[in-house]
PDB file of C-alpha atoms in Angstrom:
ATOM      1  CA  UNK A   1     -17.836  58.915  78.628  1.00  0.00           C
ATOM      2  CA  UNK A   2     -15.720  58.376  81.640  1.00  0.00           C
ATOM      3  CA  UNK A   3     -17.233  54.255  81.683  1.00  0.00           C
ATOM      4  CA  UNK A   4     -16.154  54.121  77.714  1.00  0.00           C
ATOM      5  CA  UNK A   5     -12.703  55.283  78.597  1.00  0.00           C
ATOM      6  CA  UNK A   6     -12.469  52.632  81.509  1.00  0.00           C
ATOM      7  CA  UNK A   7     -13.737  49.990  79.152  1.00  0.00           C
ATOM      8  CA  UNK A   8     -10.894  50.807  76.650  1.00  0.00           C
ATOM      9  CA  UNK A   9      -8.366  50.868  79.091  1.00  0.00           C
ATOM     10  CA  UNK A  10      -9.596  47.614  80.657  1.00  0.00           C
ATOM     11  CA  UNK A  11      -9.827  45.910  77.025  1.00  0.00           C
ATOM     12  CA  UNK A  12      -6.199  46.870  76.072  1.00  0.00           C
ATOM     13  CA  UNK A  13      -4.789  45.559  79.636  1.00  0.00           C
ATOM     14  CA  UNK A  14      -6.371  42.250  78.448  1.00  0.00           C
ATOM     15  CA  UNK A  15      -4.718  41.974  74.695  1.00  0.00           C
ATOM     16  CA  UNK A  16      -1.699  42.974  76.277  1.00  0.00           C
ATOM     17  CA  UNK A  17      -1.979  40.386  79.240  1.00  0.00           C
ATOM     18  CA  UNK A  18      -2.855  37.228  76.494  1.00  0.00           C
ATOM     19  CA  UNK A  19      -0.611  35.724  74.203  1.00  0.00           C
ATOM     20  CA  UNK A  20      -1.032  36.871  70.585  1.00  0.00           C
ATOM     21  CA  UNK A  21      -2.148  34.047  67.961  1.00  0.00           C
ATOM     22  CA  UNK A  22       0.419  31.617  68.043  1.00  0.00           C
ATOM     23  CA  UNK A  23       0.236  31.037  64.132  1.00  0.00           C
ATOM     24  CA  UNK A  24       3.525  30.108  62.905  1.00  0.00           C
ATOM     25  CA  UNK A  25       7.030  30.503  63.037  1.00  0.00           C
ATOM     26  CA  UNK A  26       8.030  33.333  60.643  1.00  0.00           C
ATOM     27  CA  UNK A  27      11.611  33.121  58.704  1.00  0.00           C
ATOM     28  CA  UNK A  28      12.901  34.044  55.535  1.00  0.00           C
ATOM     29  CA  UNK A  29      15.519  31.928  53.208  1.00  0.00           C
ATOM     30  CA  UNK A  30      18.384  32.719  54.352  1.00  0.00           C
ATOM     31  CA  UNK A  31      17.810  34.153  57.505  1.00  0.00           C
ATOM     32  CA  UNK A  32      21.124  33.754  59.964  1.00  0.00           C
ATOM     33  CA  UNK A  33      21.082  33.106  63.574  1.00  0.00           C
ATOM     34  CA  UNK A  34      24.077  33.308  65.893  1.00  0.00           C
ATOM     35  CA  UNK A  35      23.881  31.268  69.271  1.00  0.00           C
ATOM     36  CA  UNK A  36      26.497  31.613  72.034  1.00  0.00           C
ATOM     37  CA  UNK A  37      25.859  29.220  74.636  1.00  0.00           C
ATOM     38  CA  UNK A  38      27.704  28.296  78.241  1.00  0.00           C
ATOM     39  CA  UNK A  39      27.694  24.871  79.999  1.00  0.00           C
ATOM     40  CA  UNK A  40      28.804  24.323  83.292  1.00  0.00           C
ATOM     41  CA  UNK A  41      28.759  20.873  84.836  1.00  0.00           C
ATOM     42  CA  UNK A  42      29.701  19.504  88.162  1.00  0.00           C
ATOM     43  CA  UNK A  43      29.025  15.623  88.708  1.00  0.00           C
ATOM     44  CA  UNK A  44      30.291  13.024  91.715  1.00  0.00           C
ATOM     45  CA  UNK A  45      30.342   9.542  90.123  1.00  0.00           C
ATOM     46  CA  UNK A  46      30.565   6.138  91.397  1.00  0.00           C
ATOM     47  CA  UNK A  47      33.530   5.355  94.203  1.00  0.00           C
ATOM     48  CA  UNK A  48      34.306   8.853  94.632  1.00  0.00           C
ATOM     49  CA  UNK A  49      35.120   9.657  90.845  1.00  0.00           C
ATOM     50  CA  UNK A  50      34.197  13.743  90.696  1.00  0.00           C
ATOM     51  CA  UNK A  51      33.473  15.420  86.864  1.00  0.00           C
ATOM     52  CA  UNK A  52      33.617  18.932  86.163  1.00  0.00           C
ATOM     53  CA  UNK A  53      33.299  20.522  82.591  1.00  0.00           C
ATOM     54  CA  UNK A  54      33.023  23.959  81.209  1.00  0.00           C
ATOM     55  CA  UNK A  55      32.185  24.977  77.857  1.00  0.00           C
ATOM     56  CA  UNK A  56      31.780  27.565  75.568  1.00  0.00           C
ATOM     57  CA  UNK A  57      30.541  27.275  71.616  1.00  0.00           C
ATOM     58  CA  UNK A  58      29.086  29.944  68.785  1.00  0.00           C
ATOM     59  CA  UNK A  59      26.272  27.812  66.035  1.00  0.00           C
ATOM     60  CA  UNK A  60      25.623  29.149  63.294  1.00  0.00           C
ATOM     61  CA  UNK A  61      22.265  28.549  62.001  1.00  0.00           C
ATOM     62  CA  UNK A  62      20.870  29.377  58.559  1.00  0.00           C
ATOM     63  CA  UNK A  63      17.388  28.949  56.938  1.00  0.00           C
ATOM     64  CA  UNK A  64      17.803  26.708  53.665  1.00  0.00           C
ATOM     65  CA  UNK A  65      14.467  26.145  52.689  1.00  0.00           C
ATOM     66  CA  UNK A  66      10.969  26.898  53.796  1.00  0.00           C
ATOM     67  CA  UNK A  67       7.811  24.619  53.370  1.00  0.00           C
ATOM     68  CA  UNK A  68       3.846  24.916  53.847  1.00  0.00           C
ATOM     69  CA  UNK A  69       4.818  22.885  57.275  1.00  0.00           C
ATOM     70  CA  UNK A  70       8.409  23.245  57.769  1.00  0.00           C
ATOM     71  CA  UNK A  71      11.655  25.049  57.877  1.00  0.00           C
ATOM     72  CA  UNK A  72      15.398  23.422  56.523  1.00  0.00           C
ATOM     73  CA  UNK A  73      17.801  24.853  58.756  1.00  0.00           C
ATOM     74  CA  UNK A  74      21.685  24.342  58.700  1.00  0.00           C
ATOM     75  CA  UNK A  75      23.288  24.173  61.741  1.00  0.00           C
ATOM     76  CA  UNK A  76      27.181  24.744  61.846  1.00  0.00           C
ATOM     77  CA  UNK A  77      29.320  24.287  64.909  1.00  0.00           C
ATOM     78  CA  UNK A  78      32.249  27.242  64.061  1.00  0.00           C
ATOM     79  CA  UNK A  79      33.774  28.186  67.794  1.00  0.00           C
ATOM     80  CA  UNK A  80      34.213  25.277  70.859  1.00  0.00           C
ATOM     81  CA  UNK A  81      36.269  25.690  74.172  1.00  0.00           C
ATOM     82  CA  UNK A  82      36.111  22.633  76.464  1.00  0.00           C
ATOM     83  CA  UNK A  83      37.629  22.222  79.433  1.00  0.00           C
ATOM     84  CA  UNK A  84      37.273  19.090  81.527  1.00  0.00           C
ATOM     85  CA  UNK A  85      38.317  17.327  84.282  1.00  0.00           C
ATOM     86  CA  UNK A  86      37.368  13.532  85.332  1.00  0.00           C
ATOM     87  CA  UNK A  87      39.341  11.738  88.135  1.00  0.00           C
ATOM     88  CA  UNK A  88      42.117  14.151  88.042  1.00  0.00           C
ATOM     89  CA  UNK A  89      42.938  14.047  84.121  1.00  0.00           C
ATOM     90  CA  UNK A  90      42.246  16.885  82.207  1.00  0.00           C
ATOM     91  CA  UNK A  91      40.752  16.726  78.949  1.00  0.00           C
ATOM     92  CA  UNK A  92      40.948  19.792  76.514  1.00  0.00           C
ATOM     93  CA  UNK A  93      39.817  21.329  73.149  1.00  0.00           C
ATOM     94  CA  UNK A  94      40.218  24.692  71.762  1.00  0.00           C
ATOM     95  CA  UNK A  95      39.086  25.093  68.244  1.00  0.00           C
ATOM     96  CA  UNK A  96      40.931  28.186  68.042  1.00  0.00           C
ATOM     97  CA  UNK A  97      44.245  26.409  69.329  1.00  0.00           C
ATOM     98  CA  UNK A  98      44.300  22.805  68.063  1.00  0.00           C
ATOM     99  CA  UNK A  99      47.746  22.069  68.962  1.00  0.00           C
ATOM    100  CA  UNK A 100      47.430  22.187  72.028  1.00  0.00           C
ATOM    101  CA  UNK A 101      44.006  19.602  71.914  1.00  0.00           C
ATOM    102  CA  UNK A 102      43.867  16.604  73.836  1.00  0.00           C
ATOM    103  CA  UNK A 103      43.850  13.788  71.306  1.00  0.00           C
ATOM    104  CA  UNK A 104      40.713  11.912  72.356  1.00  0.00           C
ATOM    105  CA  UNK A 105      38.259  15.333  72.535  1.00  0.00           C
ATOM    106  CA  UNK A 106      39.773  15.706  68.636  1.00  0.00           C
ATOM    107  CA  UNK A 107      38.739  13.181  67.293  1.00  0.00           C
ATOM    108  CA  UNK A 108      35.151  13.635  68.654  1.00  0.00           C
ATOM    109  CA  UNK A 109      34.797  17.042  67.984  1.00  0.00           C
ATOM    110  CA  UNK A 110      37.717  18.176  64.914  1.00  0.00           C
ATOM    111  CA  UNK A 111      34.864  16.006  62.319  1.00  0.00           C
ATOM    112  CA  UNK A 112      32.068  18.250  63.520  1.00  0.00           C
ATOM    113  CA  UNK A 113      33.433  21.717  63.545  1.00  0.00           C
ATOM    114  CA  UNK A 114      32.203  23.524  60.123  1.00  0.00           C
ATOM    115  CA  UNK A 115      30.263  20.807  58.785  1.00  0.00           C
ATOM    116  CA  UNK A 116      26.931  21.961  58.344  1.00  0.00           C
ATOM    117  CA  UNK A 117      24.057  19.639  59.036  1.00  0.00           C
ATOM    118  CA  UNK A 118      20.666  20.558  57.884  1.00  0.00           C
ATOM    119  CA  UNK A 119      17.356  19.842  60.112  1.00  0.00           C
ATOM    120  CA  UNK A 120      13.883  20.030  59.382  1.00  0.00           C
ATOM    121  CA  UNK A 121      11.531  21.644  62.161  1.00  0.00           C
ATOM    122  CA  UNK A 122       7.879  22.279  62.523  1.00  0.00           C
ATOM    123  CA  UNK A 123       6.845  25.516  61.498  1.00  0.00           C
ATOM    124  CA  UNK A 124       4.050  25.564  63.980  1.00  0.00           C
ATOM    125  CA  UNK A 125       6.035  24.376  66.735  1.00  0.00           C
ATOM    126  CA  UNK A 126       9.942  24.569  66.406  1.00  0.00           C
ATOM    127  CA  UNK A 127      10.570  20.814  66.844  1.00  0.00           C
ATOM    128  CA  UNK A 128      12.833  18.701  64.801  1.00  0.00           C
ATOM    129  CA  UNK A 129      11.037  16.604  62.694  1.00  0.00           C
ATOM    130  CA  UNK A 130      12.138  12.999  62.975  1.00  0.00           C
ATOM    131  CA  UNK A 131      14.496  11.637  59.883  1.00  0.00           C
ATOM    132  CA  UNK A 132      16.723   8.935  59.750  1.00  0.00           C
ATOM    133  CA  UNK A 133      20.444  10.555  59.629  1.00  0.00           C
ATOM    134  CA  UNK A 134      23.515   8.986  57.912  1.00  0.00           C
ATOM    135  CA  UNK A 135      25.664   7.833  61.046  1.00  0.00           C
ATOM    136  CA  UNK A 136      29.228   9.692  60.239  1.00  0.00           C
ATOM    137  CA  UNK A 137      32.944   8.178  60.683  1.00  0.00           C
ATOM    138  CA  UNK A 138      32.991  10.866  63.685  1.00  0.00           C
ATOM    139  CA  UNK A 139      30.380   9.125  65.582  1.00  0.00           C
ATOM    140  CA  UNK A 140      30.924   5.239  65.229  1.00  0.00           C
ATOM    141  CA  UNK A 141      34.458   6.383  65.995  1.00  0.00           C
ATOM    142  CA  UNK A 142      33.235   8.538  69.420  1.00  0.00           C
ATOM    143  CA  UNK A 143      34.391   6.215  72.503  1.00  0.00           C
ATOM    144  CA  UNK A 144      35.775   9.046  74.629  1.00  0.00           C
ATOM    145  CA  UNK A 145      34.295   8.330  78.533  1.00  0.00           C
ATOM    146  CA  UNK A 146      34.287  12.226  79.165  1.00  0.00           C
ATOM    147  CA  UNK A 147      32.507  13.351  76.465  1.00  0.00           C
ATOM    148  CA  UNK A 148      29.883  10.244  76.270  1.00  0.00           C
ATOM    149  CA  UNK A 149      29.070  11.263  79.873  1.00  0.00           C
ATOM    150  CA  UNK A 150      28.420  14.609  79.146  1.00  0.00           C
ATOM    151  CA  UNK A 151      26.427  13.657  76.867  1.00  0.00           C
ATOM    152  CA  UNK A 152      24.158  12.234  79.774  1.00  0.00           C
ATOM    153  CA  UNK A 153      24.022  15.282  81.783  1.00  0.00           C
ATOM    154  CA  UNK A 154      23.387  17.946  79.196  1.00  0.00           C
ATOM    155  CA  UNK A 155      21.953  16.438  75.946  1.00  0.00           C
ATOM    156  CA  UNK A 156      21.440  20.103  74.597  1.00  0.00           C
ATOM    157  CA  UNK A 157      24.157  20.490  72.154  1.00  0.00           C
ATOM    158  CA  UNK A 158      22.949  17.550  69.444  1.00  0.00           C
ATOM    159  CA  UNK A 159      22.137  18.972  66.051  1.00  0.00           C
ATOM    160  CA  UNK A 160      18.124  18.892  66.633  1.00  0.00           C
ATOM    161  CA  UNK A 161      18.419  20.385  70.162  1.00  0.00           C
ATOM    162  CA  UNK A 162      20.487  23.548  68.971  1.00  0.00           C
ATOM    163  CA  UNK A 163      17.643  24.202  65.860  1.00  0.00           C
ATOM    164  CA  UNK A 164      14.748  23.597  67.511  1.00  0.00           C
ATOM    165  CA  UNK A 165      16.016  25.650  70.849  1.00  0.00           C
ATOM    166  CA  UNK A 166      16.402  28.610  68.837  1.00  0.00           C
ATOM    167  CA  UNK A 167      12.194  28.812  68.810  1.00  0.00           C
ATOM    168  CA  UNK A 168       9.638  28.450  71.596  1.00  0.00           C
ATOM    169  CA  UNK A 169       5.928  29.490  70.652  1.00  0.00           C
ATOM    170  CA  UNK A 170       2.887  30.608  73.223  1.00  0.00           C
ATOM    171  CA  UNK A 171      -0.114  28.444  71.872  1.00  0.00           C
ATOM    172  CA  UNK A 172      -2.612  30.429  71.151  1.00  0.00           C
ATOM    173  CA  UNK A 173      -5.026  32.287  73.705  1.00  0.00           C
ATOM    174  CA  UNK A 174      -2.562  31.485  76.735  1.00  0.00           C
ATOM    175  CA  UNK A 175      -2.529  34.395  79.236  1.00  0.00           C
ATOM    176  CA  UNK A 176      -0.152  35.539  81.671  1.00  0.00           C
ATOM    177  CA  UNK A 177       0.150  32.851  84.399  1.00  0.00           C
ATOM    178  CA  UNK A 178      -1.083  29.901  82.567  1.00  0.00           C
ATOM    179  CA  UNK A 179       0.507  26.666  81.878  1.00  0.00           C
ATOM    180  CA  UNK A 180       0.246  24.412  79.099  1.00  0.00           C
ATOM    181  CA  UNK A 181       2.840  20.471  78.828  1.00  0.00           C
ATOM    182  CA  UNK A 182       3.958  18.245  76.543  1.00  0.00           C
ATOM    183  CA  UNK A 183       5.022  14.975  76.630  1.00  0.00           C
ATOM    184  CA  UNK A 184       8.073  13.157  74.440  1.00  0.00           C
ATOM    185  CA  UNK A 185       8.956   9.655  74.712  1.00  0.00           C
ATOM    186  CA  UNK A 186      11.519   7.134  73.113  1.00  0.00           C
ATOM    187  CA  UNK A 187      13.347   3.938  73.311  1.00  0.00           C
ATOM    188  CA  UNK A 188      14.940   4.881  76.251  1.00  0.00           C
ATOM    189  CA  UNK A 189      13.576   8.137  77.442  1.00  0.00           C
ATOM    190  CA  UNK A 190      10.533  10.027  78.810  1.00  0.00           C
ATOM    191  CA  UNK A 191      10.493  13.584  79.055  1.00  0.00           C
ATOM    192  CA  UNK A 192       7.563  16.049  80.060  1.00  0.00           C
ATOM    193  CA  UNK A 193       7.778  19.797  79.485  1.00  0.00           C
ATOM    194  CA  UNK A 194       5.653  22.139  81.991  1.00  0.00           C
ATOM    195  CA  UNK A 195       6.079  26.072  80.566  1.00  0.00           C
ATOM    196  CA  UNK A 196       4.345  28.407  82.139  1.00  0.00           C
ATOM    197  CA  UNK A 197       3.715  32.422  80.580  1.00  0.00           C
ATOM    198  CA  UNK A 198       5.238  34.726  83.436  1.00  0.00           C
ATOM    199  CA  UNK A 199       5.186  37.685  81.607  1.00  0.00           C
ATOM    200  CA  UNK A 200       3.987  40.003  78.148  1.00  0.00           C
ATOM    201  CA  UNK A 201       5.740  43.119  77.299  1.00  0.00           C
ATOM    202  CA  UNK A 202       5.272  44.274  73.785  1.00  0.00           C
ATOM    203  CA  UNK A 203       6.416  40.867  71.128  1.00  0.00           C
ATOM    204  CA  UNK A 204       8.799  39.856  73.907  1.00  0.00           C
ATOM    205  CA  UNK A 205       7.407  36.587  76.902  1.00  0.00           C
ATOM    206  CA  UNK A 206       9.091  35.494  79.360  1.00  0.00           C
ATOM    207  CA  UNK A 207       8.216  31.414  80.098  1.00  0.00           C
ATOM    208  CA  UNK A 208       9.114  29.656  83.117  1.00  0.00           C
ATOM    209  CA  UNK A 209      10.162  26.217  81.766  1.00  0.00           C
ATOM    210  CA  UNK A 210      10.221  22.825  84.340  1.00  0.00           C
ATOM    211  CA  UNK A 211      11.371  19.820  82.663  1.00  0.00           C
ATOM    212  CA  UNK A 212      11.477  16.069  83.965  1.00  0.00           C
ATOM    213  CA  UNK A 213      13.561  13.575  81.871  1.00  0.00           C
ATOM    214  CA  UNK A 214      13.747   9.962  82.837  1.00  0.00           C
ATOM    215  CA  UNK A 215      16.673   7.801  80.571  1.00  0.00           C
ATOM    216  CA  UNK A 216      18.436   4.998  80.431  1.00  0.00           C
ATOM    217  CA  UNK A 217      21.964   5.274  78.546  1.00  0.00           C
ATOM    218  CA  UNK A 218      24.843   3.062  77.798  1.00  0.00           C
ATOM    219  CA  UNK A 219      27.970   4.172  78.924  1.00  0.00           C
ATOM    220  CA  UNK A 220      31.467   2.798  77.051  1.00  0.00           C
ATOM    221  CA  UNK A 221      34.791   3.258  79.361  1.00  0.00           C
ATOM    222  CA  UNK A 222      38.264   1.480  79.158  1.00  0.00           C
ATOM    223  CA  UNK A 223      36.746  -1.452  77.007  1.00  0.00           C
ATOM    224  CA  UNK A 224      33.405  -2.087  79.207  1.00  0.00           C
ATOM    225  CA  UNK A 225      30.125  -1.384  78.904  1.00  0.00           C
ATOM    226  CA  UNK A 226      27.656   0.034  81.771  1.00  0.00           C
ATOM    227  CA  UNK A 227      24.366   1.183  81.924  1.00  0.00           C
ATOM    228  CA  UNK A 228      23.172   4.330  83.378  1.00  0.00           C
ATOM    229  CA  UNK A 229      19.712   5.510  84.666  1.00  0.00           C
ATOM    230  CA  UNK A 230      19.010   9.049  85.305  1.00  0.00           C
ATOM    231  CA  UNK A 231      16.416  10.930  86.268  1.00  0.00           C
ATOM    232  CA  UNK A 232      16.693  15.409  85.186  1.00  0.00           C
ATOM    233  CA  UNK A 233      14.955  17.404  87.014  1.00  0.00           C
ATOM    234  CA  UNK A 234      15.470  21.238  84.785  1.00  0.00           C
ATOM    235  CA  UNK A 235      14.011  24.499  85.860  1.00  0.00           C
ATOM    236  CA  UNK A 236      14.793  27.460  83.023  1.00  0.00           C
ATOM    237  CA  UNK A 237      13.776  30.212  81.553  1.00  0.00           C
ATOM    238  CA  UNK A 238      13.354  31.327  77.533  1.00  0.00           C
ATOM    239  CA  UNK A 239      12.187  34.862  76.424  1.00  0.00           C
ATOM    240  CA  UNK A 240      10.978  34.608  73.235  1.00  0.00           C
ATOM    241  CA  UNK A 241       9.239  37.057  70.324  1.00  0.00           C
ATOM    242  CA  UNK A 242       5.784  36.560  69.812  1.00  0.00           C
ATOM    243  CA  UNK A 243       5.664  37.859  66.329  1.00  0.00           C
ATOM    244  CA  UNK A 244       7.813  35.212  64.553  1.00  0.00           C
ATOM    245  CA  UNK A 245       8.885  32.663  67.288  1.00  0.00           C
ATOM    246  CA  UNK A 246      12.511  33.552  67.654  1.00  0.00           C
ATOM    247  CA  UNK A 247      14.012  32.609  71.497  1.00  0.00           C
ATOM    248  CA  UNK A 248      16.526  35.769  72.373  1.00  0.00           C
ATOM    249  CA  UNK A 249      17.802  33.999  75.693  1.00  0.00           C
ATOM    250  CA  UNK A 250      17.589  30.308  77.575  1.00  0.00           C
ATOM    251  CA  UNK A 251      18.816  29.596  80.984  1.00  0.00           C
ATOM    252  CA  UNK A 252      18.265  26.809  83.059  1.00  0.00           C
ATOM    253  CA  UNK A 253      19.485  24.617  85.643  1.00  0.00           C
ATOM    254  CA  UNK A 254      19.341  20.992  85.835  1.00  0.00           C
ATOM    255  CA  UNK A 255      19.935  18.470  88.746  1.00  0.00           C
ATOM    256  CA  UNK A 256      20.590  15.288  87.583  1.00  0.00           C
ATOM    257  CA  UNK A 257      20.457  11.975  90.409  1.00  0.00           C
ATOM    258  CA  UNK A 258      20.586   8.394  89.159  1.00  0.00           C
ATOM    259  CA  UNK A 259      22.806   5.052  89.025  1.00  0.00           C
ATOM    260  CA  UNK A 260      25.434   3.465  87.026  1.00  0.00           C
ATOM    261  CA  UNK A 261      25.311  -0.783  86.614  1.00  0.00           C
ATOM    262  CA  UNK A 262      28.275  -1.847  87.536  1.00  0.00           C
ATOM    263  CA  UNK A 263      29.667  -5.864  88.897  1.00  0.00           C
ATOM    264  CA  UNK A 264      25.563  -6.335  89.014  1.00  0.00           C
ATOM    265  CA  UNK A 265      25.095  -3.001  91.829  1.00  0.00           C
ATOM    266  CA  UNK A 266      23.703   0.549  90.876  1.00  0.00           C
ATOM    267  CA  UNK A 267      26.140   2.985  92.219  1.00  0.00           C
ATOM    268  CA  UNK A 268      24.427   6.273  92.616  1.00  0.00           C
ATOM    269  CA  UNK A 269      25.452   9.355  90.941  1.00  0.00           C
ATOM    270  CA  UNK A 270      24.634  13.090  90.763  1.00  0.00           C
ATOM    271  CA  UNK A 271      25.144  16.363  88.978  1.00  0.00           C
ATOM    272  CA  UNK A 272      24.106  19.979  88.399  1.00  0.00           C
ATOM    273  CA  UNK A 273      23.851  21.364  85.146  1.00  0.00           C
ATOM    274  CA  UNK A 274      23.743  25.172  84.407  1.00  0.00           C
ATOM    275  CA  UNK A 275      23.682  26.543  80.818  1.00  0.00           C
ATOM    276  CA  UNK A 276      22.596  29.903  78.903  1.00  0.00           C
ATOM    277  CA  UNK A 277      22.169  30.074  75.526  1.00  0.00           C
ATOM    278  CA  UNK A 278      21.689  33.474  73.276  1.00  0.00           C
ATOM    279  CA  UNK A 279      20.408  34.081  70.246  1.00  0.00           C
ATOM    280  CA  UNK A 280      21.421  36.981  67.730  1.00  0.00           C
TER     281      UNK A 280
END
């Protein structure tokens, strides 16, 4: 008797130690989801140029339609604090106090603010799936320097990466301390995911997230072009629910190193990245 009781014990330490089936993420039409996220950003540029940016923003994400393979998801930007700093000239936006908005951020970011967007993601694994988007006025009109750096050193505030950062799945049979990747690639970027499962407790994991991105961007500032070449180096963290897929927290830190083109010479650059994002 004593053996069968050890047995049972030993047997539920291991269902609680593995992953549950990974299945599928699980929403309902017209499910919300709130997400507060932070970015902080310190960079040193090319001949002593320094860029510092902080940033706050609330998304608010609704379910639109749901699919045998896929979710519709709206994504609305509806709160944005920005406050930045590049070779000593401050640029500003407060979408709670707009008069007070540096002109250039406005016009990048007064088009976006409660416009809904809708994007399709995977069901099975939370990613955007590709679809060619209707360029708006807002972007073909976006030459502000600050913000198209920014854009280089933390590329998670675009439409896709908001939606599909809201869910993270465990594939299937994955135990505590193992580690699956996943490679992406484009035009002009490479980026492979490492997670590994630290930790089961109930529906809630913990996954220790290291991410290297290697890009090549173009760069518009006072009527020139440059190119820039960056390598991201990310270590983070997600805690997600098992039972439907739903991310409650992401934090990570990235350190970015890398050159800007410029007169025919790469001028080196760096920056550090640090970000949380909730979910409610």
């Amino acid at each position: 008797m004593k053996r069968i009781y050890l047995s049972l014990i030993c047997l539920t330490a291991s269902v609680f130690a593995f992953a549950q089936p990974a299945g599928k993420i699980n929403l309902a039409n017209g499910q919300k989801i709130v997400v507060e996220s932070t970015t902080d950003i310190q960079a040193s540029l090319t001949m002593g140029m320094e860029l510092t940016s902080t940033s706050t923003s609330v998304n608010a994400l609704e379910v639109k339609n749901s699919a045998p393979t896929n979710y519709t998801i709206s994504n609305t930007l509806t709160k944005l604090k920005m406050n930045t700093n590049m070779m000593g000239q401050a640029n500003n936006y407060d979408s709670d106090n707009k008069s007070g908005n540096n002109e250039e951020m406005s016009k990048v970011f007064d088009d976006k603010l409660n416009k809904p967007v809708d994007i399709t993601i995977d069901n099975t694994t939370g990613l955007a799936v590709t679809q060619k988007k209707k360029q708006s006025q807002a972007d073909v009109d976006e030459t502000n320097a600050t913000a198209d750096i920014m854009k280089i050193f933390s590329d998670n505030a675009s439409d896709d990466a908001i939606v599909s950062g809201a869910f993270e799945m465990v594939p299937k049979g994955k135990a505590v301390g193992d580690s699956w990747a996943d490679t992406a690639k484009s035009k002009d970027m490479k980026t492979i995911r490492t997670y590994t499962l630290k930790s089961i407790s109930g529906n809630e994991a913990v996954i220790q997230a290291n991410v290297v991105t290697n890009a090549v961007n173009k760069l518009n500032f006072q009527e020139m072009e440059f190119e820039v070449k960056s390598e991201t180096k990310t270590n983070g963290e997600i805690i997600t629910d098992l039972s439907n897929g739903l991310v409650k927290k992401r934090t990570s830190v990235a350190d970015i190193t890398g050159s800007i083109q410029m007169m025919g010479q790469d001028m080196p650059i760096s920056a550090k990245a640090t970000s949380t994002n909730i979910y409610k």
